[in-house]
Amino acid sequence: MMEEERSKIFVMLRPLCIKVLRTPSRQTIDELNSMVNELTSIDPKLVEYVVFPLRVSLKQPNMDPVLIERLVTCVTSVVTRSTILSRELFEELFRLSCVLLDEKLIKQRYEKLSYTEDIIYVALRMLLAVLQNSSHELMIGLLSGGQQLPVVGHCVSTLLSVIQHQTFKDVQLTAMDCLAALSGMHSSMLSLLSAIALDSEDVDISWVKDPSTIGSGLAGASATFSSFLPGIVVSFCELVTKDSKAGQKVISSGLLIWVHFVSLVMNNGEHDAAINCGRTENDVSDGEHDKRLEVKRDKKWWKETSQKLNVLITRISQLMSHTSWLVRCTLCAWSYYLLTHCSDVLTLSTSKCFEVLITLQSDCIPVVSSTSSILLQTYSDRFVTSNSGSLISTFEENIFNLCSSLSKSLLSLGDEQKLCTLKLLLGYVKLLGPHISGLSYSVSHLKALCLGLAKCLQLELSDIRIMEEQQVNIQQDGFMRWTLPLRFVHFQNHEIFHCIEEICLYVGCHVQLEPVIDQLMEIFCSLELHRKEAVLVIKNVMLGATGTLSPVTLDRHDLLIQQVKELIAEFTSPNHWQCRTSSGTEVESSPHKDGVLSFKQLNSNVLLVCLLVQCVGTFAQVVGGSFEPLLQTTIYPLMEKLGDHNAMISHCAHHSLSLIAHHCGYASISSLITANADYLVNAVSLNLRSIAVHPEAPTVMKAVLLYGDAEVLPLMQDSIDELMFALDIHQEKEFAFWPVLLTLVKAIVKWFPSKVMHATQAEHRHHNLNDDEEHSKVSSASVREFFINYHKQKLDLQADEETEQSDTSDTTNSTTEPNKKKKLSPHHQAALEVLKRCTYFVATNVLRTKLVVLDAVALGLVALQDVQDELLPQVHKMWPAYIKRFTESNPLVVLKATEVLVTMADVCRDFLRRRVSKEVWPVLMSKLEQLASTSRTAGTNYRHTSSYKLQRTVLDNAALLADKLEMTADDHEKLAHACIPYLDCNQPMELQAKCRNCLEALATSHADLLWLLLQQIRPNQDVQPPHASLKPYKFPPHQASVDYQNIVDIFLGY
């Protein structure tokens, strides 16, 4: 500083210093403090002059506490803007700060001053300013030992007491800064501590890569602080591990202070110097030294201190699971510095430090995982050179120990601890990288790894959803992303599963594939308990070989193809692929039909099949387009599982086929099926000829029809013929074939929509547009049209009777005419063949077959409605067997027959009018009347029964049937009589609503009939004539036990 500027500052400060010296008051102290704060710097020669009046005032024992606080603040402002060169001033301010921080000494020096957080905070700030702004020589003298050792010890113990007992975080953080400054900590570390204390969002962590930023201190600091190391490390260990109230800033700063002092005292350089030279820094022959504070750092001391620090390091390393990312990030630096500075001394703790870094490498927060990865890479680049072999061997041994202890860990640890253990294993695998390939040369290491992973993934088999049956078809358009829902015995947190998956990916990427797969296949073949888990590990290991983590060479790709071929051959073998997945009586594709399997065993088989199917899709993902030649051997087994009755197996097969289609260049599964239809059709046709040996053939055919397209049907004509022939021959296995025939007619209806259907829909749309107009016009013309239609219906009825009498003669004459029938298209011919067989099987005694046959009848009618010449004779042949379904005792069969009748009426129309009126309508109406008394007194559970569903269906469709078939007034009257009991308020609400809808539909064509019937059930109601010339009419008294008065009045609008 220039002389003129120094003189100018002196002139400015001199009057205020004199005022403070003569009359220290709040005003004068504040004025001096304000003027000092306006200055950017103060010449060191002026510091002693400015501080002198403040020192004099602070020596007065009766000073006002507020003035003491302001005086200390002013001293801090002066020291912060200058450098202390005077030893006397340094020692006085240092001792004054320590006195203000000591609860006992402060009461002895100042009578009125209390030990409060405010005075502690200003005293800490003054101490920090003194330590940071004193000359280098003064700081070295303070830490030189000898007579200064008790002074430093008192300061350290005072600061530790403040950190432990004060709860105000700013006080704790400032005390930590003082400790760091006392040891001469690197400036970048002090800046980081300040950033953490200020809760800065931009905390720069680049300092962690420079080892010189921590553990560095002033000359003599290592020897001096070795005397106080136990108190420092124990106090900070308690603070960061046990103090639940300490926030992330306090814990992070505490970790840095802890590792700084440990690195300062226990660093490799100090150890080498002490051991090699055979002396310690404290070996100074000075009789005035306080021998009680001296530490002789010999071999015994280094060993014992290392062992004790290992206990604390183990405790602190548990902060890996701390919720704060800043604490975990700081813990990375903590471990890194112990490794870089103290690895030769703290040999017992080296593995624990690696464990922290490796575990946090898999942290869910990117900044933590990236920091850990950077530090590990930095350590490897800087320190692992010629010693890399031994380090790799250490890592491999750690992997072996971890895998061997996984079984015990699964039983004794919670999910968090299990996750930490697996993250540690993942970290070791990541750290080894390509060097992990050495594991493949050790059978014991490889077996421990594979078996440990398989045991971790033990699947839960008690979930009832595993046996859920397929209800609806899966959406097959495009690429489907689906995940197999898995539950595990040993954990519920799926993050553990993802961690194991990642371990498998890295193993598959870097380890030689053949030994790993061979070891896993040995587990698969020899340990039935872990067979599923071995498949799951194989799947993820193969995924790791896809090149997502490292590029795949040509030789490795050829090896992958060969490995995939061998695995597919093993997985699709009948012993595994066709294991039993159901305990039902349906025909299974499994060759093992003897014995009864438990629920868990069936669940286990289902999961095994799912995982095997998933693996095949994964193999396509692994080898890409090279998988296409393997389609000849894989598409048939996959189609078998796609048509499986189990929902989970079917979904897995669909997902695998979706993966295959995606990676082999097909747009969808249907495109994949069409392109490979020749393999499928040939295999299905051959296997249908020996259905006893290949019971899965109908299932494959069903899947092809479900997920294929119209181009497949012409190719499948031979398979359809074989299926029909097999059904005729093996009628005892009828249920194995009928679901396929049902799927066939469904596919025909879907792929070849009827022209008649389109025309009918267009007509309905046109009718709906003019519906309001037609119903709004009531005139003499509409009345005239009603009577004409009525007369026409009577004439049609007479004509039907005459036609029936002449059927025999017409049939005789028609045989003499030449055959002019048009040849049917393939899809019509297939539907006709199905309908022919329905004629025989509709009367089967097997309920589920009967229901499937009735469904096939309904769809077959729709498929053939464009060829009425073939449809109507077939309906005529089927009619005798079909109408007997309405008289069965099982309501479910009657319900299904009613639904078929609605479709039949839609397709056949007038052809069925007389048949339905004579043979079906009375039976249906009788059932409706019988069930009315049951539903009237039934509870809420009744609505889940088949009888209830039958009532609902008949009420829904009866009026529609009568309208479509243009049935007679007598039939409409029967319907109205059957509906009336459902107007009872005790009937279920839904049936009442259906009944009202049915009567409203009936009123559009037979309003007078309905009016008369409703009037008859109104009790003792006279009908008033519209004119006085007419006589009133009185209906006969109503004898029913139910009062319909209210509902009829509402219905008729009274």
mmCIF file with all atom_site columns, C-alpha atoms in Angstrom, residues 256 293 340 549 648 678 698 732 807 846 1053:
data_model
loop_
_atom_site.group_PDB
_atom_site.id
_atom_site.type_symbol
_atom_site.label_atom_id
_atom_site.label_alt_id
_atom_site.label_comp_id
_atom_site.label_asym_id
_atom_site.label_entity_id
_atom_site.label_seq_id
_atom_site.pdbx_PDB_ins_code
_atom_site.Cartn_x
_atom_site.Cartn_y
_atom_site.Cartn_z
_atom_site.occupancy
_atom_site.B_iso_or_equiv
_atom_site.pdbx_formal_charge
_atom_site.auth_seq_id
_atom_site.auth_comp_id
_atom_site.auth_asym_id
_atom_site.auth_atom_id
_atom_site.pdbx_PDB_model_num
ATOM 1  C CA . LEU A 1 256  ? -14.588 -33.576 4.782   1.00 0.00 ? 256  LEU A CA 1
ATOM 2  C CA . LEU A 1 293  ? 0.273   -34.295 25.086  1.00 0.00 ? 293  LEU A CA 1
ATOM 3  C CA . THR A 1 340  ? -5.158  -42.028 -2.307  1.00 0.00 ? 340  THR A CA 1
ATOM 4  C CA . LEU A 1 549  ? -22.280 -52.007 -23.739 1.00 0.00 ? 549  LEU A CA 1
ATOM 5  C CA . MET A 1 648  ? -49.379 -65.428 -19.178 1.00 0.00 ? 648  MET A CA 1
ATOM 6  C CA . ASP A 1 678  ? -45.506 -72.866 -45.594 1.00 0.00 ? 678  ASP A CA 1
ATOM 7  C CA . PRO A 1 698  ? -54.928 -77.910 -33.259 1.00 0.00 ? 698  PRO A CA 1
ATOM 8  C CA . GLU A 1 732  ? -63.835 -88.587 -28.167 1.00 0.00 ? 732  GLU A CA 1
ATOM 9  C CA . ASP A 1 807  ? -92.309 -80.001 -50.241 1.00 0.00 ? 807  ASP A CA 1
ATOM 10 C CA . VAL A 1 846  ? -70.373 -82.310 -23.100 1.00 0.00 ? 846  VAL A CA 1
ATOM 11 C CA . GLY A 1 1053 ? -99.695 -42.170 -19.044 1.00 0.00 ? 1053 GLY A CA 1
#
